[in-house]
Coordinates of C-alpha atoms in Angstrom, one line a residue:
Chain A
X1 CA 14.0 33.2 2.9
X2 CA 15.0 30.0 1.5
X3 CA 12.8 26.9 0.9
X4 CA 11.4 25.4 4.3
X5 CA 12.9 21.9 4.8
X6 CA 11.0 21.0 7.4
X7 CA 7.3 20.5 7.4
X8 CA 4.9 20.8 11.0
X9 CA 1.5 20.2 11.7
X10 CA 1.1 22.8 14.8
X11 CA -2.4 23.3 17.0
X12 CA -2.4 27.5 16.6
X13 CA -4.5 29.6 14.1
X14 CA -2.1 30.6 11.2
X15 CA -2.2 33.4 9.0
X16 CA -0.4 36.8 8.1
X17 CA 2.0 37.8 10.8
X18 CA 0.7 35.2 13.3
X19 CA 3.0 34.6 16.0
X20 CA 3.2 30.5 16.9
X21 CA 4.4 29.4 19.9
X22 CA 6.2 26.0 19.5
X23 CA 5.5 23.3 21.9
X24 CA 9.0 21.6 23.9
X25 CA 9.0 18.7 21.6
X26 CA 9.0 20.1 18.6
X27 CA 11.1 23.3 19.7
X28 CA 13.5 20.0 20.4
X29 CA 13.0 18.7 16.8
X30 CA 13.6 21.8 14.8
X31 CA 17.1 23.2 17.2
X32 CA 18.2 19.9 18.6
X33 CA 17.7 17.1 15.6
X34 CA 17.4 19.6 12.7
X35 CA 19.9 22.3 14.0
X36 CA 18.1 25.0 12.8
X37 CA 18.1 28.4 14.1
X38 CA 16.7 32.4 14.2
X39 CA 15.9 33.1 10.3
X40 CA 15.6 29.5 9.1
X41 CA 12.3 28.9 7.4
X42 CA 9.6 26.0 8.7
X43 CA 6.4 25.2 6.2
X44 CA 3.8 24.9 9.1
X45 CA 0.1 24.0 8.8
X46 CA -2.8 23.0 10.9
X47 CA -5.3 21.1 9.4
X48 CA -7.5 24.4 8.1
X49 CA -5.6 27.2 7.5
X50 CA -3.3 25.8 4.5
X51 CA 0.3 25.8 4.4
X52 CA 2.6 29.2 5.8
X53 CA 5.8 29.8 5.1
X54 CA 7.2 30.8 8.9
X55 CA 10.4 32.0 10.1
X56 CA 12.4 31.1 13.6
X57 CA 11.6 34.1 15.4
X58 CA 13.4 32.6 19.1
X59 CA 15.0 29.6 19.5
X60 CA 15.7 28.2 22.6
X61 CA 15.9 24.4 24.5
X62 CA 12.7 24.4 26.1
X63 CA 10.7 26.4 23.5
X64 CA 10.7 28.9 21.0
X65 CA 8.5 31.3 18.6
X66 CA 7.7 31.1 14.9
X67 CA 6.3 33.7 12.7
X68 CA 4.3 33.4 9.6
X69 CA 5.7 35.4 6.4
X70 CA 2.9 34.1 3.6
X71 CA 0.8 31.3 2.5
X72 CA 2.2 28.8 0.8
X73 CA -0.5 26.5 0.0
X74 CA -4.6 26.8 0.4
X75 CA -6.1 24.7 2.6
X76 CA -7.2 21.1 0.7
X77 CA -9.9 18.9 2.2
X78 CA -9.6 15.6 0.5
X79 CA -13.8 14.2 -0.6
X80 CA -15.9 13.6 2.2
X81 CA -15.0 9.6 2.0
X82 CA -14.6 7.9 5.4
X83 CA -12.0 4.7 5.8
X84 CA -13.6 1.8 8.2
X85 CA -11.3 -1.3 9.0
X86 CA -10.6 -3.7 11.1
X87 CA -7.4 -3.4 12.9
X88 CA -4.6 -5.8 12.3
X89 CA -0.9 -6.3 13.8
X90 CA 0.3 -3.0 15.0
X91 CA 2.8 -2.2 12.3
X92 CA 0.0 -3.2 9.7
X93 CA -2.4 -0.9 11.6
X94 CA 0.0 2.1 11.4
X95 CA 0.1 1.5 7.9
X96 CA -3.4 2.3 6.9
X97 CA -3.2 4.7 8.7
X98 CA -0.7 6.5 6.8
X99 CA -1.9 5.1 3.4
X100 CA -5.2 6.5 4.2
X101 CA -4.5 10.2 5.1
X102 CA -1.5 9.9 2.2
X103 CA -4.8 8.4 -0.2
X104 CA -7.1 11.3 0.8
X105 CA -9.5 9.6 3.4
X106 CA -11.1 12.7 5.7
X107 CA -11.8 10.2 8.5
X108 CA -10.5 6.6 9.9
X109 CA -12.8 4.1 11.7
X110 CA -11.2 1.1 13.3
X111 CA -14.2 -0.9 13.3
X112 CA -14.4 -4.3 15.3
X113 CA -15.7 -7.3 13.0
X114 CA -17.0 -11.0 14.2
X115 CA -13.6 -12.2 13.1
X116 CA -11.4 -9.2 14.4
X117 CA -8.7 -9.9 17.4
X118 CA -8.1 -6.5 19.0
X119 CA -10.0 -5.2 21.6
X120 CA -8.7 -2.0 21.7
X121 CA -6.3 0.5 20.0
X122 CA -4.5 3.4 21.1
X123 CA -6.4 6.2 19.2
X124 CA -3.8 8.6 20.2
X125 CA -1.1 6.7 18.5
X126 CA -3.4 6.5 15.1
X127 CA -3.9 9.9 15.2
X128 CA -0.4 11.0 15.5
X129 CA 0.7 9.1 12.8
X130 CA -2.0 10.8 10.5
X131 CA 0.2 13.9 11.8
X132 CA 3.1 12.4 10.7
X133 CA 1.9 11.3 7.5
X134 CA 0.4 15.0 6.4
X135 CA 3.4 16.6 7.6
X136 CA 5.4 13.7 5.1
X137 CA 2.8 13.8 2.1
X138 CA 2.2 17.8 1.7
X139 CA -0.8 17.3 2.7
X140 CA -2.9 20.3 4.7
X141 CA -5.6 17.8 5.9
X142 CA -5.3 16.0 8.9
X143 CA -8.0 12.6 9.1
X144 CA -9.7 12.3 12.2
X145 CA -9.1 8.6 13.8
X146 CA -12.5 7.8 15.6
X147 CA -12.4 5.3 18.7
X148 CA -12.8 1.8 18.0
X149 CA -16.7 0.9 17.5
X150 CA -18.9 -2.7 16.6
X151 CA -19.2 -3.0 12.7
X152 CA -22.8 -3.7 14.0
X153 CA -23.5 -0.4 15.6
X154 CA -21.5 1.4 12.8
X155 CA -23.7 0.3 10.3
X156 CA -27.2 0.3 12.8
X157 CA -26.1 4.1 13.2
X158 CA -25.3 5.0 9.5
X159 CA -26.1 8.1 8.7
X160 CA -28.5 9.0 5.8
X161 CA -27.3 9.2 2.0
X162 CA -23.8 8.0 2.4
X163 CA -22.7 5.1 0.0
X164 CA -21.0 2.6 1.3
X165 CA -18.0 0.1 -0.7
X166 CA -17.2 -2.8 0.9
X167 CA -14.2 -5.2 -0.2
X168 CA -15.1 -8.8 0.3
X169 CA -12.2 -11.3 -0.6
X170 CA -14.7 -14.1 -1.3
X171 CA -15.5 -11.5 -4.4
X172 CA -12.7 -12.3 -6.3
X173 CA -13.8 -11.2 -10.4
X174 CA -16.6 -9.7 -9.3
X175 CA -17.4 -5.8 -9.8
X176 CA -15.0 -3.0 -9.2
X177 CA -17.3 0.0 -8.5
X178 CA -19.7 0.1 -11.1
X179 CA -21.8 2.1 -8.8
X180 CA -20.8 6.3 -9.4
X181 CA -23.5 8.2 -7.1
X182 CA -21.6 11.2 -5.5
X183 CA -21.9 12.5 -2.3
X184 CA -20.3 11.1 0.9
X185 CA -19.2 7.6 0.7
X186 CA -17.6 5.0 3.0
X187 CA -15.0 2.2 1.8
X188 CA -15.2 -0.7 4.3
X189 CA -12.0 -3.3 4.3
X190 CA -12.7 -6.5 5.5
X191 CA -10.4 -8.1 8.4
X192 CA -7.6 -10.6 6.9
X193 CA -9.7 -13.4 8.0
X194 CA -12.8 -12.5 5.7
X195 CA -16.3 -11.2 7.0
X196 CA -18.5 -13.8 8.9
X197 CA -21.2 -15.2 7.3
X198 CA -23.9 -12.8 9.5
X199 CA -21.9 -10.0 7.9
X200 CA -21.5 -10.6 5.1
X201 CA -25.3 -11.5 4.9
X202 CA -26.4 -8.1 6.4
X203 CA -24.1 -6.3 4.3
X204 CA -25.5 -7.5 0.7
X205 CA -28.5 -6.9 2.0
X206 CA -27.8 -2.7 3.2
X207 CA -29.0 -0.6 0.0
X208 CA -26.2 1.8 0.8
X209 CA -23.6 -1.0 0.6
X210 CA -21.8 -1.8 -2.7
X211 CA -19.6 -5.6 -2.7
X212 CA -16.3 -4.7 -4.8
X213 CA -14.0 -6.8 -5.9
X214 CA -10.4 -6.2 -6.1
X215 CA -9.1 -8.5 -8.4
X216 CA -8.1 -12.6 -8.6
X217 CA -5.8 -12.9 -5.9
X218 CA -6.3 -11.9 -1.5
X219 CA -4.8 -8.8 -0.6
X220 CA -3.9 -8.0 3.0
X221 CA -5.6 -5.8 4.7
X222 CA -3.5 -2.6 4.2
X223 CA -2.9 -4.0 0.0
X224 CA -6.5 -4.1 0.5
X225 CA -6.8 -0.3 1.7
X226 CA -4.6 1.6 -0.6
X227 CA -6.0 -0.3 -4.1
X228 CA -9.9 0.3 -3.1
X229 CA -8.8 3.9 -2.1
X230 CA -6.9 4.7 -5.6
X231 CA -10.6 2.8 -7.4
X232 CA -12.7 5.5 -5.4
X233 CA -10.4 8.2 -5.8
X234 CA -10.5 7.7 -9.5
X235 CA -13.8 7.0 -10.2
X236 CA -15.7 9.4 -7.4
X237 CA -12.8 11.1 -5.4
X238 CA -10.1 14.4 -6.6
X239 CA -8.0 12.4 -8.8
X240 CA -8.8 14.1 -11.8
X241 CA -9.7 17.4 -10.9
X242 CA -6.9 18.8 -8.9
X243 CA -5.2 21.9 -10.3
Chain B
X1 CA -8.3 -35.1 4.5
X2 CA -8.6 -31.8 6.3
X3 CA -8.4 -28.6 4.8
X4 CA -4.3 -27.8 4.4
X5 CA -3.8 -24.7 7.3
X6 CA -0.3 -24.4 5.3
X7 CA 0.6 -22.7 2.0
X8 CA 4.5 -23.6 1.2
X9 CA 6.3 -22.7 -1.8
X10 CA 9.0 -25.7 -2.8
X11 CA 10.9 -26.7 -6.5
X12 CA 10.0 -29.2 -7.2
X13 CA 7.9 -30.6 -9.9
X14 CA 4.1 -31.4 -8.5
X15 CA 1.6 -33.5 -10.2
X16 CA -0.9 -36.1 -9.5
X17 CA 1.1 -38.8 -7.1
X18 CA 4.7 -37.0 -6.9
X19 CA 6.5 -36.9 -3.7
X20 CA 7.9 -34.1 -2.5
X21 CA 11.2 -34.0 -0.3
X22 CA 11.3 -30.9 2.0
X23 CA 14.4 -29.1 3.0
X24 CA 15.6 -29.1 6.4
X25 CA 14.2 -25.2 7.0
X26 CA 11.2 -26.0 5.6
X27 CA 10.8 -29.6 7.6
X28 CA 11.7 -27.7 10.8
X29 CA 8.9 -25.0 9.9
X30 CA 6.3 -28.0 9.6
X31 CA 7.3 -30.1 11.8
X32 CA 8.6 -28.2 14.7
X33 CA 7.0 -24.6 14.4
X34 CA 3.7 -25.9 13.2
X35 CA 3.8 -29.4 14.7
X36 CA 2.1 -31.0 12.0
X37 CA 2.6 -34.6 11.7
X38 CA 2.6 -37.8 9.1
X39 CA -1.1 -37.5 7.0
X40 CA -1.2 -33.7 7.9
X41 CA -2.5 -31.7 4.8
X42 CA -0.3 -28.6 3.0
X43 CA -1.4 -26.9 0.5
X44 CA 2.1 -27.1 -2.2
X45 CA 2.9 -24.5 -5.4
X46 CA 6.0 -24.1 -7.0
X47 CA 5.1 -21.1 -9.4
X48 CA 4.1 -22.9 -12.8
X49 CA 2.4 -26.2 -11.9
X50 CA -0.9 -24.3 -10.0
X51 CA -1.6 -25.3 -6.2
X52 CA -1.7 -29.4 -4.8
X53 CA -3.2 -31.0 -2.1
X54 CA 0.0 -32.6 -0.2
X55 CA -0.1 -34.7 2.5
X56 CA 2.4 -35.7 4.8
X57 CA 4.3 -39.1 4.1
X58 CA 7.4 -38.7 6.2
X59 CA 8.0 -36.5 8.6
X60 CA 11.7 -35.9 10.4
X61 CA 13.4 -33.6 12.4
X62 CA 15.9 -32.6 9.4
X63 CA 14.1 -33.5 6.3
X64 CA 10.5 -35.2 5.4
X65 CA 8.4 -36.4 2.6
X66 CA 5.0 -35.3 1.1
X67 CA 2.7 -36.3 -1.8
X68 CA 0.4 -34.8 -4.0
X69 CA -3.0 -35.9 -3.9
X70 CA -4.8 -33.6 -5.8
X71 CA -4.6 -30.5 -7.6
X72 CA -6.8 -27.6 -5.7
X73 CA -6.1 -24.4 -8.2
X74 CA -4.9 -23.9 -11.2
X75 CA -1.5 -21.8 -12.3
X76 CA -2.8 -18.2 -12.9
X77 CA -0.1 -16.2 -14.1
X78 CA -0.4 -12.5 -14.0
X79 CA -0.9 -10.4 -16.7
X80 CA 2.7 -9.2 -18.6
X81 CA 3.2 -6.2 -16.4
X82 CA 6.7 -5.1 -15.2
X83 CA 7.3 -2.9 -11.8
X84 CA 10.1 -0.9 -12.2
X85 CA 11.2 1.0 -8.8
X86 CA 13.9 3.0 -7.0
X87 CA 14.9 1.0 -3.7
X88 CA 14.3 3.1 -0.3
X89 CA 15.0 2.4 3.1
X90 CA 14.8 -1.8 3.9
X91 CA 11.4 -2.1 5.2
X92 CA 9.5 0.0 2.5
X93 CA 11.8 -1.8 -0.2
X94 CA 10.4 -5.2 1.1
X95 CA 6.9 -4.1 1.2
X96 CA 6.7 -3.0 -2.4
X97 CA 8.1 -6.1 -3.3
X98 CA 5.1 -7.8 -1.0
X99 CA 2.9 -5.5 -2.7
X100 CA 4.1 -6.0 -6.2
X101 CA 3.5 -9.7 -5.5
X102 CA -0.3 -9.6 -4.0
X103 CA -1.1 -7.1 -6.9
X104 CA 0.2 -9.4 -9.8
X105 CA 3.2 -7.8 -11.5
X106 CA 5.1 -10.7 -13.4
X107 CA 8.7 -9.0 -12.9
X108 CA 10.1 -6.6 -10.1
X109 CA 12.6 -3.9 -11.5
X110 CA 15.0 -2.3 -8.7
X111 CA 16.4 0.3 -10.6
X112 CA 19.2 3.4 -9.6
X113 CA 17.9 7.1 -10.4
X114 CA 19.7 10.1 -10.3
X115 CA 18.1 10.8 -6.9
X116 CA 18.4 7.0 -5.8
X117 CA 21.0 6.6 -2.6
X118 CA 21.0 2.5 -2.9
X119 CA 23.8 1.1 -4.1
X120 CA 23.4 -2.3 -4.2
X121 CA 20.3 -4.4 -2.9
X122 CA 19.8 -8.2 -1.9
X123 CA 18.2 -9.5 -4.7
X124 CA 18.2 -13.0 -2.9
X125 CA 15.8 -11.1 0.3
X126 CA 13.9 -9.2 -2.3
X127 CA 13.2 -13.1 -3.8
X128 CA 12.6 -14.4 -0.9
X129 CA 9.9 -11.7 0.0
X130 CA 8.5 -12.6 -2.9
X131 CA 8.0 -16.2 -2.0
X132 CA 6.5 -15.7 1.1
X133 CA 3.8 -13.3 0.0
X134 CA 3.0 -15.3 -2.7
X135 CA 2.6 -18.2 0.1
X136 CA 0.4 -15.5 2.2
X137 CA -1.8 -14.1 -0.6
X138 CA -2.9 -17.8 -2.0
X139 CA -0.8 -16.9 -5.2
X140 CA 0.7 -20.2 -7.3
X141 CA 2.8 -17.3 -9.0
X142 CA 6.1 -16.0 -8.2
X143 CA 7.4 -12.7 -9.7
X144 CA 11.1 -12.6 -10.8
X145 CA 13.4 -9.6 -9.1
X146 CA 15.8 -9.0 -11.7
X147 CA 19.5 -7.3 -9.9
X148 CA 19.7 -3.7 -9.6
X149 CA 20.0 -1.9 -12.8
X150 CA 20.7 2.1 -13.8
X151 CA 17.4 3.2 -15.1
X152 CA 19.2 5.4 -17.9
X153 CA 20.8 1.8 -18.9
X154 CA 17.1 -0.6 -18.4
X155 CA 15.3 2.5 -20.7
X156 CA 18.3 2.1 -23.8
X157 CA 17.8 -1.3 -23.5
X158 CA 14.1 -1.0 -23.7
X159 CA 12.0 -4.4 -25.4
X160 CA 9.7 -3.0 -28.2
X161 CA 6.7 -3.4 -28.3
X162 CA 6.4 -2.9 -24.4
X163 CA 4.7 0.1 -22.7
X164 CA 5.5 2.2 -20.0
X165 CA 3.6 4.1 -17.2
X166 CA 5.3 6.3 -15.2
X167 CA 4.4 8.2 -12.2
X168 CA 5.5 11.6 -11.2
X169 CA 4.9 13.1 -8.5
X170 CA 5.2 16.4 -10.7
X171 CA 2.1 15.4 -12.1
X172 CA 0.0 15.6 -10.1
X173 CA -3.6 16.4 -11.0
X174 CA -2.5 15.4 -14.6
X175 CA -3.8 12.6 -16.5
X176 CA -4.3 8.8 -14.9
X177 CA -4.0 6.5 -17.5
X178 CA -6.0 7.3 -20.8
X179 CA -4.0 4.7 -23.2
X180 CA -5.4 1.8 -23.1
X181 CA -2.9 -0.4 -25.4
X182 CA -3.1 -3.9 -24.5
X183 CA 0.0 -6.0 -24.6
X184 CA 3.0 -5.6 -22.7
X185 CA 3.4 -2.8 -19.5
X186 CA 5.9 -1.6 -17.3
X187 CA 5.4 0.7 -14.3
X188 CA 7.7 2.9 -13.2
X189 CA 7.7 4.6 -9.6
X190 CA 9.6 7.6 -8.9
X191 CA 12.0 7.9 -6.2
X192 CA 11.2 9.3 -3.2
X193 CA 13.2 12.5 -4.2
X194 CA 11.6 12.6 -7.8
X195 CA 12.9 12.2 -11.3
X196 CA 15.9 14.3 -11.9
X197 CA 15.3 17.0 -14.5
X198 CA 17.3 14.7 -17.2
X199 CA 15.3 11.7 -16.1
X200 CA 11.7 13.7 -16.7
X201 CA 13.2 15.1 -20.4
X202 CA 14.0 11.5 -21.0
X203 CA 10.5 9.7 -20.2
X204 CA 8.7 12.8 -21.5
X205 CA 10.4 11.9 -25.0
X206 CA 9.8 8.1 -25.0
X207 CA 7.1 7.3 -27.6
X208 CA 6.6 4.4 -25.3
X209 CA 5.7 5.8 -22.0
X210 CA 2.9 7.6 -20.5
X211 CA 3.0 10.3 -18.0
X212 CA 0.1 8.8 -15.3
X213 CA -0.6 11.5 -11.9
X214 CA -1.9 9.7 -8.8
X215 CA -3.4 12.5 -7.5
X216 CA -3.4 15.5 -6.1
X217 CA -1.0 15.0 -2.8
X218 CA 2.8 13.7 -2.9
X219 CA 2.4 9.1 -1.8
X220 CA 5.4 7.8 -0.3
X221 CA 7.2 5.4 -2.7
X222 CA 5.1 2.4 -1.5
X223 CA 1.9 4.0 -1.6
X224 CA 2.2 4.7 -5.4
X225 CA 3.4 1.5 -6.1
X226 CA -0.2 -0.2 -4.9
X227 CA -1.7 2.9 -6.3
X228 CA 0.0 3.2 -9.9
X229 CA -0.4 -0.7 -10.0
X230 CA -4.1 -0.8 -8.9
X231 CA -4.9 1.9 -11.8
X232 CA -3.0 -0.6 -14.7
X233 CA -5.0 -3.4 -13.5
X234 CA -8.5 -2.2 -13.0
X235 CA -7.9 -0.7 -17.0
X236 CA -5.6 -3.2 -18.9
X237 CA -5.1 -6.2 -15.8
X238 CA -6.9 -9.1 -14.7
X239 CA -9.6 -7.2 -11.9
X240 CA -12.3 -8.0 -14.3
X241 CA -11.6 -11.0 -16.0
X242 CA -11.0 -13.6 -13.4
X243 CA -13.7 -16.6 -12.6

């Protein structure tokens, strides 16, 4: 069986033998846009089972059946690290979103701030792109997207013992993570127009809450995202101990 | 005089009392799009004289005049840091230029791999890019995009005494950044394909570059470009040295 071009995220157990049932959409993208057919191989995963090499079993419009032949990756859960930000203009939004399953985040919460505009997001839509983005990255781990919530209540419901690293443009120069407790952490992006003075205020003063600076210049929001994610992910996070 | 709601890039000298004639784009953004009108503040850089105070002296449907009154930053050039990278599709090519801008790299690299489809790029909408982000991220500094260049042909004609980092996607899990040389850097993002076997003997053999993994799953092109560039400046940049 030749290399598997195509990479899915399915919603059925997988393991040897197993028999997966394909969904019409995606029986549509593997034989109508792909043009693949019986024998060809698909990489499939689920979010928990690692990656299988599977085979077309039946192909057909409306459906079809795969069949897994072997495992051809274990299962890897990124750090127990959780992604809070303040969503932005849509294609910005879809961004994080991407960077941050791409970056090894295991869960995204859009978090509403004093100075935040939207009211609402289409979780759906976030959560398919973190689809998207394992099925692009190689990844076997798919981020759950929580609903949006109140900064406020995040942080009055904060559970016990995890860290927390905020990114604060009005930090510019200051420290970049000096703090190296492990355990589960948090990394908090502030909206493009900056925390409000009340937040920022109750922030400093959480003892689970660490201010980081990143760098001399403002970063947008998804910038923002992607360089505090590569600072945890090399300080606390898998970055160096990946085989 | 109010604080300036507008950041605009011009060249044109600026200095304590200079005027400032605008072009007609730029007099139609102000005047029309924004409706600002004569004693309005703007905020003026040009990408060596640091950031003035302007105010509006004259203001016209096709062209207007504004003064200086005051500087409000200084230059801050970025540290001598290069980003070399393979052009993708249009919209990831202009955010890694963005990117590449709000992170501080002094020089933008498009170069052709053996895997690399583009052809040719527009170096004047990859300037342009850079411009505006510099206008967004309250940068007085404008990186230069050089044209597109063969990376076999950029690496023969190497400077001395200038490092490289490159990132591999083959990599991953390895080493993220142990030299610490100061001096002159370059960073080099793989295309989205990977290095050609050639290409990875090559670097591999270059006393002057350094193999750097970003982990342990595959980033898309842009990703590693915040991610790679993050790394160089929390370690050699300017993250820890700025007021």
């Amino acid at each position: 069986m030749e290399r598997a071009k195509v990479r899915l995220c399915v919603d059925h157990p997988l393991g040897e033998g197993q028999t997966v049932p394909l969904e019409r959409d995606q029986a549509h993208y593997l034989f109508g846009v792909m043009r693949m057919s019986q024998g060809d191989a698909v990489a499939l995963f689920n979010g928990h089972d690692g990656e299988w090499r599977a085979e077309v079993l039946e192909a057909g419009k409306r459906g079809g059946v795969l069949i897994c032949r072997g495992q051809s990756a274990p299962q890897m859960n990124p750090p127990d690290l959780w992604l809070l930000f303040a969503p932005i203009k849509k294609a910005r939004t879809d961004f994080i979103v991407e960077k941050a399953t791409e970056m090894g985040a295991a869960r995204i919460l859009p978090v509403q701030t004093d100075f935040t505009n939207a009211e609402r997001i289409r979780q759906d839509r976030l959560q398919a792109h973190c689809v998207e983005a394992a099925e692009q990255c190689g990844g076997t781990f798919i981020p759950e997207v929580a609903d949006l919530a109140r900064l406020d209540r995040v942080l009055a419901d904060w559970p016990e013992g995890r860290q927390l690293m905020f990114c604060d443009e009005g930090l510019a120069g200051g420290d970049t993570l000096s703090a190296r407790t492990p355990g589960p952490w948090a990394i908090l992006i502030g909206p493009e127009g900056g925390f409000s003075p009340a937040e920022r205020d109750r922030l400093h003063g959480l003892d689970f809450a660490h201010p980081v600076a990143l760098g001399p210049r403002i970063l947008r929001a998804d910038t923002a995202a992607v360089a505090a994610l590569t600072l945890w992910q090399d300080r606390l996070g898998d970055w160096g101990r990946a085989e």
